[in-house]
Every structure is written in structure tokens, then in C-alpha cells.
Amino acid sequence: MSVLKRLLSDRAASLGAAIILGLVLVAILAPWIAPYPGDVTAFHLADRLQPPSAEHIFGTDRMGSDVFSRLLFGARITISIAVIAVGVSVAIGVPIGLLAGYYGGFPGGFLMRTSDIFLAVPQIVLAIAIAQTLGPSVENVILALSLTYWPFWARLVYAETNALKKQTFVEAALALGASDLRVMVLHILPNTASAIIVRTSIGMGATILTAAALGFLGLGAPAPTPEWGRTISEAREFLPEAWWYAAAPGLAIFLVVMGFNLLGDGLRDILDPKLRKGSR
Amino acid sequence: MFVVFFISNVVPTDPARIVAGENATEAQVVALRTEMGLDQPLYVQFGRYIADLATGDLGKSLYTQRAIADDLLHRLPATLELTIAAMIISIGVGVPLGVISAVKRNSWIDQLLRILSVSGLAVASFWLAMELQMYFSTKLGWTPLNGRIGGWGPDEITGFYVIDSLLGGDWASLWDTLHHMLLPAVTLALPAAATLVRFTRAGVLEVINSNYVLYERAMGFPTSLIIWKYVLRNALISTVTQIGLIFGALFAGAVVVEAVFDWPGLGTYAVQSILQSDTKAILGFSIVVGIVFIGVNLLVDIVHTFIDPRTIQ
């Protein structure tokens, strides 16, 4: 409870939390709050590329669809890509880090060197390479991002576990006859939780940016999907006249990533004072 | 690399069919498959690839049939030049602003810089690139729309246009190159500058309260001398490591920014290869980027020992 209270007393972090909450609500309620819910696939050629007006607050796109409505549905794609990709990364990375850190030796070294291989190439490049070989679709973007980002959690948990396993409370648990699995899951894992939470919040922002870049490069979902990165690349040929077309999804990405970064920074200051760089 | 190689072989696309074209007969495709070694088991193919790799051969592009290593090597200077330009901008802007932010902490300027640096990290670079391009090139006409240079470019010596035009005394090309480079470099530099502001601020704050700074203050050294000479040197230790990481991030970020500005570097090559499903080219591209990445990390470790004598035992 105190964590929540302290989070709310931090203006930047609560702004971040509010943005994310707003995004989630918008994503869930998209079919009800979008002014033109049918516009994701429908087209009205007479209304093509209309500037923002009372009927279309963010204007219309090349199909005459309402940019605002498509933006709301795009939030669903963005949030599902980020949540699933980060979820899978955590699900792969955390156990690997835990096992490698706890047992060490050759198997631990092997697991960590494997993660080094993934880290040797910049994330966006690896994600591009994987997504390209798998072919363009939302599922493949998620897979590419998961394969790209899991080493971050593996390394984090590995470092924490390595330090924690020498602590007295772990020795005590082992002396009392607890199994390795029990020590790992019930004693070590909870102590790494705050670091994982912080990393996850910041990782969401990075994942959303990479996913959008993949969409922009044409590696994401195919044509009528209102994914934000793809929308920006569609809007490109109508610049500078139809400025609203690219501006809306760009600002949406900016806002959401900002939200996760602010929340991550705030959480880090509260949960993980060791990591805090400089005083406030 | 291993990962990508294996995934690319699990995916049911037939490179031989792509190379042969749509009108090829089945016999032609089979012949081509044998020629390309695709009828061999996977481990043989992988072994061959690695053996070729050891001699610097990345295979041929499925589309152009040109050696991938040559293409990449030819394009590397363009990307490096852009990355280095962005690096210089981000250090030139990020470090001083970080120091100012730390020295005047909690003032309005610190708050403003913090808002700006958080924003700089949240913006999608391809979107920023497009917006800047639209405003400064298309609307105002201040900067060229895309590409690396207007004409043929200076006489090629190193492949770095800035260096080549300096060596050849070709001032028109130099100006033109810098003019073309401005927008892509600024776009690329923004998130890096934002990171550097944050790191420099934190580093300076850590050092500024230490005893030796207090001593120097007591000795009556002017504040600016203390800050810019003594504090900065110690504060920059963590920043240098960060700069290495940033170089890698810039190099990778160049992929997307290059695509928007049609900068003829590795990124544009990668994006073209994506559009053509040229898996081998993408693979070669990832390997080259990986090598540069590792090289930079090594360089950072070396530079680190020069700045921080404590690391030499």
C-alpha cells in the first residue's frame, strides 16, 4: 500500500500511471467510444483526407476513414503486442536468469553466453531480422520482440540471484531442508521482484517503440490494420498536405511511451533506491 | 546469427524459386537448388555458411546476385559518417546541458531539461524524421529532401564524404554533404542527447558533493573551473560507458532514420532487403552490425582505462 501512496505523491510517476490507465481503458472501450467504429475497415472515398473538423476531430485518412477512431483501435494492437511480448520475455528471461544465477557453473555460463549472443546485435536489428524471416504479421512481431528482449530480464535476474544466493536467509532456508526449487521460487524470486517490475515498465516503452518501427518498415500487421507504425508509413505519401494523418499516431506513440518511462522512473526511485542515479 | 539462420530455414519460402523467377520450370528450380547447395541437409548448409563467413564471404544477394559483403562494405562509410555526426551532436548538446541541469538543479531550467529529456526518449525516430523532413525540407525548403549529396559526390578515397571532400579540397561537396546530413543526424541524435543529459546530470550530482570539490571551493577556485575541469572529468566516467552504448544505439537507430531520408547506408540496404525478402542480405547486415557493435564495446573498454586510472591495476 505504501508503494502506491508514494507513487501517487510523485507527480511524474502518477502522470505516467494515468496515461497508461487511460490507454488501457481506451483500448478496452474502443468499440463504444470510437465515433465511427466501423471505420477500421470501411472506406468513404468522398471524405478522403479531410482536415480535422467537428465530425472528424483528427481528420480522415486516405480511405476517408476517421483517423481518431482508427487510433483508438490501434491502441488495442499496441497494448496487446507490448503486453504479450514483454510477458513472454519475462516468462523466458526470469526462469533462465534464476536457474543460471542459482546453479552457476557450466549450465549457468551456457545460459548467460546464449543471452550474450542475443545482446551482441542491437535489438531493432535482431527484431527486424527475425520478423523478416518469419513474414509480416502481428503474431510474428510479438515473437520477434520476445526473442529479442528476453535476455534483459535474464541478465537482471541472474545478477540479483547471484548476489542473493550467498545471503544468510538462503543458507538458513537450505539448512532447514528446503529444496532448491523452493528456495528459488519462494525466497529468491520475491527479492528480485522490484527490479523486475521496474525493468518491465521501462521495457514496455522500448517494446512499443520497436514494434512501431517494425510496423513502419512494413514488417507488422498487413494493410487495413490500424497499427500506429503502419499508419504513419501510409500517411507518408500524403505529407505535408495531410499533416494530421501522421501526426495523430506519432503523438499517440509518444504519449504512451512517455507514460511507461515516467512510471518506470518513478517506480525505480521507490522500489529500487540502489539504482537511483543522483538525488532528486 | 545462428538464431536467424535457423529460423530462416524453417520458414517455408524457397530461395531457389525466388532467384529463378516466376516463369522458371520445375527442372530449372531443381538445378538452381543444387547449385545453391539448398538440397544439402541443414547442418551442411550452416557449416558452409560459417566457413564462407570466416573468409569474409557473406554470400550473394538473392536479387542482385552481387556479393553481400561488398555491398555492405561499400555502404558502411555512409552509415558510420551519419552515426558519428549524430554522436558529435548528441555529445555536444547532451553533456553541457546535463552539467547545467545538475549545477542548477531543481531550477526551472533543470525542470525544463528533464521534461525535454524524457520526451526525447519517448519519440519514435521514424516519425520525428518524417515530421522534420516535412517541415524543413518540403515546406520551408531549407534542407535537401533526402540522399547524401546532390551531385556525384567528391572523389572517393575513404568513402566518408566529409573526409574525402576535405582531402580533395572540394568545398562545394563538403557543404552539400553537411547540408544533407543535418536533418538525419539531428533526428538520430535526439534520443541519444536525452540519455546523455540524464547521465551527465546524475554523474555530476554524484561528484559535486564530494570532499575534494569542497576543498577546491575552499581554496577559492572559480566555480566554472571546478565544474568544467575537475568535476566533469570524474563525472564523465559513467558517461563514457554510456557513450559506447549510445554509439551502438545510434548505429542501430540509423536503420530506420536512413530509410526515411533515403540515406544510402546499411539501413536503407536492410530495408530494401526486407521488402525483397532477401534473407541472406538481412543476415549479412545483422552480422556486420554485430561486428561493429562488438568493436565499439571493445573500444569503450580501452578508452575507459585512459579516463579512469583506477581500472588499471
Coordinates of C-alpha atoms in Angstrom, one line a residue, chain A residues 43-50 60 63-64:
Chain A
F43 CA -14.0 3.4 -46.7
H44 CA -15.8 6.6 -47.8
L45 CA -14.0 7.9 -50.8
A46 CA -15.9 11.2 -50.8
D47 CA -14.5 12.1 -47.4
R48 CA -10.8 11.3 -48.3
L49 CA -8.1 13.3 -46.5
Q50 CA -10.4 15.8 -44.8
T60 CA -9.8 11.5 -42.2
M63 CA -9.8 5.8 -47.3
G64 CA -11.9 8.6 -45.9

